[in-house]
Amino acid sequence: MTAAPERAAAGAAEEQLDPEPEGATVDDAATAQAGTIDEDTGAPGAAGDAPDGVTCGRCAEYLDALARLKAEFANFRRRAADQQAQASERGAADLATRLLAVLDASEAGAAHDSELVGPLHGALLDALTEGGLEVISPAGEPFDPNYHEAVMATPDDTDGEASGAPIVTDVLRTGYAWSGRVLRPAVVGVRG
């Protein structure tokens, strides 16, 4: 008794299937029922896939978010590298500032006994210069308040008009800069 209703249901299902168009092959009918075939890859796709070159909205959102995240990470790495370089530069400048007292003492010692202390002073100055220390010893140059500190002034010996900017005549204490930034200005005497 149960066989008759099953046969009737199977017959009704066969009637609901669309008949194959005339001239169509079995492969064409299977493709039409399964969906579409991607012409580039030859892979079957689901019915309703977007045409070539068009991505779904969610995929575009994910790709956009990924591109932004990639750019943010590249910017973070660049900022971190810049901050690390600046911190290293500040640390080296701080160390050089603390060593200025030692450099001054060795310079004074070299002025009194150049045979014993001179090589030590030269080695210390060379090591710091290789690291970025710049000596500011401006004898004979025009006075620049950014690099020099005047503590003594001598009147100009020329008659009449002033010759312009004062000239550094004496360097009382050597000044130092680290990579272009003044650590300590040179203490100088000026004329003019």
CSV table of C-alpha atoms in Angstrom, one decimal:
chain,number,residue,atom,x,y,z
A,1,MET,CA,0.0,0.0,0.0
A,2,THR,CA,2.8,2.4,0.7
A,3,ALA,CA,4.4,1.8,-2.7
A,4,ALA,CA,1.6,3.6,-4.7
A,5,PRO,CA,1.8,7.0,-2.9
A,6,GLU,CA,5.6,6.9,-3.3
A,7,ARG,CA,5.3,6.3,-7.1
A,8,ALA,CA,2.8,9.1,-7.4
A,9,ALA,CA,5.1,11.6,-5.6
A,10,ALA,CA,8.0,10.6,-7.8
A,11,GLY,CA,5.9,11.1,-10.9
A,12,ALA,CA,4.9,14.6,-9.7
A,13,ALA,CA,8.5,15.5,-9.1
A,14,GLU,CA,9.4,14.5,-12.6
A,15,GLU,CA,6.7,16.6,-14.0
A,16,GLN,CA,8.0,19.7,-12.1
A,17,LEU,CA,11.4,19.5,-13.7
A,18,ASP,CA,11.9,21.8,-16.7
A,19,PRO,CA,12.2,20.0,-20.0
A,20,GLU,CA,15.6,20.4,-21.7
A,21,PRO,CA,15.7,23.0,-24.4
A,22,GLU,CA,15.9,21.5,-27.9
A,23,GLY,CA,19.6,21.1,-29.0
A,24,ALA,CA,20.9,21.3,-25.5
A,25,THR,CA,23.3,18.5,-24.3
A,26,VAL,CA,23.3,16.8,-20.9
A,27,ASP,CA,26.3,18.9,-19.8
A,28,ASP,CA,24.5,22.1,-20.6
A,29,ALA,CA,21.4,21.1,-18.7
A,30,ALA,CA,23.5,20.1,-15.7
A,31,THR,CA,25.3,23.5,-15.8
A,32,ALA,CA,22.1,25.4,-16.0
A,33,GLN,CA,20.7,23.6,-13.0
A,34,ALA,CA,24.0,23.8,-10.9
A,35,GLY,CA,24.7,27.5,-11.6
A,36,THR,CA,27.2,29.2,-13.8
A,37,ILE,CA,30.8,28.4,-14.9
A,38,ASP,CA,33.6,30.9,-14.4
A,39,GLU,CA,35.0,31.5,-17.9
A,40,ASP,CA,38.5,32.4,-16.6
A,41,THR,CA,39.0,29.4,-14.3
A,42,GLY,CA,36.4,27.0,-15.6
A,43,ALA,CA,35.2,26.3,-12.1
A,44,PRO,CA,31.5,26.0,-11.5
A,45,GLY,CA,29.9,28.8,-9.5
A,46,ALA,CA,26.7,29.1,-7.6
A,47,ALA,CA,23.6,30.6,-9.3
A,48,GLY,CA,23.5,34.3,-8.6
A,49,ASP,CA,27.3,34.9,-8.4
A,50,ALA,CA,28.4,38.4,-9.2
A,51,PRO,CA,29.8,39.0,-12.6
A,52,ASP,CA,33.6,39.1,-13.2
A,53,GLY,CA,35.4,42.0,-11.5
A,54,VAL,CA,32.7,42.6,-9.0
A,55,THR,CA,33.1,41.4,-5.4
A,56,CYS,CA,30.5,41.1,-2.8
A,57,GLY,CA,30.0,44.0,-0.4
A,58,ARG,CA,31.2,42.2,2.6
A,59,CYS,CA,34.4,41.1,0.8
A,60,ALA,CA,35.1,44.7,-0.2
A,61,GLU,CA,34.6,45.8,3.4
A,62,TYR,CA,37.1,43.2,4.6
A,63,LEU,CA,39.6,44.1,1.9
A,64,ASP,CA,39.2,47.8,2.8
A,65,ALA,CA,39.7,47.1,6.5
A,66,LEU,CA,42.8,45.0,5.7
A,67,ALA,CA,44.3,47.7,3.6
A,68,ARG,CA,43.7,50.3,6.4
A,69,LEU,CA,45.2,47.9,9.0
A,70,LYS,CA,48.2,47.3,6.8
A,71,ALA,CA,48.8,51.1,6.4
A,72,GLU,CA,48.3,51.7,10.1
A,73,PHE,CA,50.8,49.0,10.9
A,74,ALA,CA,53.4,50.5,8.4
A,75,ASN,CA,52.9,53.9,10.0
A,76,PHE,CA,53.3,52.4,13.5
A,77,ARG,CA,56.5,50.7,12.5
A,78,ARG,CA,57.9,54.0,11.0
A,79,ARG,CA,56.9,56.0,14.1
A,80,ALA,CA,58.4,53.4,16.4
A,81,ALA,CA,61.6,53.5,14.5
A,82,ASP,CA,61.7,57.3,14.5
A,83,GLN,CA,61.0,57.4,18.3
A,84,GLN,CA,63.7,54.8,18.9
A,85,ALA,CA,66.2,56.8,16.9
A,86,GLN,CA,65.3,60.0,18.7
A,87,ALA,CA,65.6,58.3,22.1
A,88,SER,CA,69.0,56.9,21.2
A,89,GLU,CA,70.1,60.3,20.0
A,90,ARG,CA,68.9,61.9,23.2
A,91,GLY,CA,70.6,59.3,25.3
A,92,ALA,CA,73.9,59.8,23.5
A,93,ALA,CA,73.6,63.6,23.8
A,94,ASP,CA,72.9,63.2,27.6
A,95,LEU,CA,76.0,61.0,28.0
A,96,ALA,CA,78.1,63.5,26.1
A,97,THR,CA,76.8,66.3,28.3
A,98,ARG,CA,77.8,64.3,31.4
A,99,LEU,CA,81.3,63.7,29.9
A,100,LEU,CA,81.9,67.4,29.2
A,101,ALA,CA,83.4,67.9,32.7
A,102,VAL,CA,85.8,65.0,32.1
A,103,LEU,CA,86.7,66.6,28.7
A,104,ASP,CA,87.3,70.0,30.3
A,105,ALA,CA,89.5,68.5,32.9
A,106,SER,CA,91.5,66.6,30.3
A,107,GLU,CA,91.8,69.7,28.2
A,108,ALA,CA,93.1,71.7,31.2
A,109,GLY,CA,95.5,68.9,32.0
A,110,ALA,CA,96.7,68.7,28.4
A,111,ALA,CA,97.4,72.5,28.6
A,112,HIS,CA,99.7,72.0,31.6
A,113,ASP,CA,101.3,68.7,30.7
A,114,SER,CA,100.7,67.8,27.0
A,115,GLU,CA,103.0,64.7,27.1
A,116,LEU,CA,101.1,62.8,29.7
A,117,VAL,CA,97.5,64.1,29.5
A,118,GLY,CA,97.5,65.1,25.8
A,119,PRO,CA,97.1,61.6,24.4
A,120,LEU,CA,94.2,60.9,26.8
A,121,HIS,CA,92.5,64.1,25.9
A,122,GLY,CA,92.9,63.4,22.2
A,123,ALA,CA,91.6,59.9,22.5
A,124,LEU,CA,88.5,61.0,24.5
A,125,LEU,CA,87.8,63.9,22.0
A,126,ASP,CA,88.2,61.6,19.0
A,127,ALA,CA,85.9,59.0,20.5
A,128,LEU,CA,83.2,61.5,21.2
A,129,THR,CA,83.7,63.3,17.8
A,130,GLU,CA,83.1,60.0,16.0
A,131,GLY,CA,79.8,59.6,17.9
A,132,GLY,CA,78.6,63.1,16.9
A,133,LEU,CA,80.2,65.6,19.2
A,134,GLU,CA,81.2,68.9,17.5
A,135,VAL,CA,83.7,71.3,19.0
A,136,ILE,CA,82.8,75.0,19.1
A,137,SER,CA,86.0,76.9,19.2
A,138,PRO,CA,85.3,80.2,17.3
A,139,ALA,CA,88.5,82.2,17.6
A,140,GLY,CA,88.5,84.9,14.9
A,141,GLU,CA,84.9,84.3,13.8
A,142,PRO,CA,81.9,86.7,14.1
A,143,PHE,CA,80.1,86.4,17.4
A,144,ASP,CA,76.9,84.3,17.2
A,145,PRO,CA,74.7,84.3,20.3
A,146,ASN,CA,73.3,80.8,19.4
A,147,TYR,CA,76.8,79.2,19.8
A,148,HIS,CA,78.7,81.7,21.9
A,149,GLU,CA,78.4,83.3,25.3
A,150,ALA,CA,80.2,86.6,25.6
A,151,VAL,CA,81.6,87.3,29.1
A,152,MET,CA,84.2,89.9,28.1
A,153,ALA,CA,84.2,92.7,25.6
A,154,THR,CA,87.1,94.8,24.3
A,155,PRO,CA,86.4,98.1,22.5
A,156,ASP,CA,87.2,98.1,18.8
A,157,ASP,CA,90.5,99.7,18.0
A,158,THR,CA,89.5,101.0,14.5
A,159,ASP,CA,88.8,104.7,14.2
A,160,GLY,CA,85.3,105.9,13.2
A,161,GLU,CA,82.6,103.4,12.3
A,162,ALA,CA,82.0,100.0,13.8
A,163,SER,CA,82.9,97.2,11.6
A,164,GLY,CA,79.6,95.3,12.1
A,165,ALA,CA,79.2,92.2,14.2
A,166,PRO,CA,81.7,91.7,17.1
A,167,ILE,CA,84.6,89.3,16.5
A,168,VAL,CA,85.5,86.5,18.9
A,169,THR,CA,89.0,87.2,20.2
A,170,ASP,CA,89.4,84.8,23.1
A,171,VAL,CA,87.9,81.4,23.8
A,172,LEU,CA,87.7,81.0,27.6
A,173,ARG,CA,85.9,77.7,27.6
A,174,THR,CA,85.3,75.4,24.6
A,175,GLY,CA,81.7,74.9,23.6
A,176,TYR,CA,80.2,71.7,22.3
A,177,ALA,CA,77.3,70.6,20.1
A,178,TRP,CA,75.9,67.2,19.5
A,179,SER,CA,74.6,66.6,15.9
A,180,GLY,CA,73.9,70.3,15.4
A,181,ARG,CA,72.2,70.9,18.8
A,182,VAL,CA,74.3,73.0,21.2
A,183,LEU,CA,75.1,71.2,24.4
A,184,ARG,CA,77.1,74.0,25.9
A,185,PRO,CA,77.9,77.4,24.2
A,186,ALA,CA,81.5,78.5,24.0
A,187,VAL,CA,82.4,81.1,26.6
A,188,VAL,CA,84.2,83.9,24.7
A,189,GLY,CA,85.7,87.3,24.8
A,190,VAL,CA,84.7,89.7,21.9
A,191,ARG,CA,86.0,92.8,20.3
A,192,GLY,CA,83.8,95.4,18.8
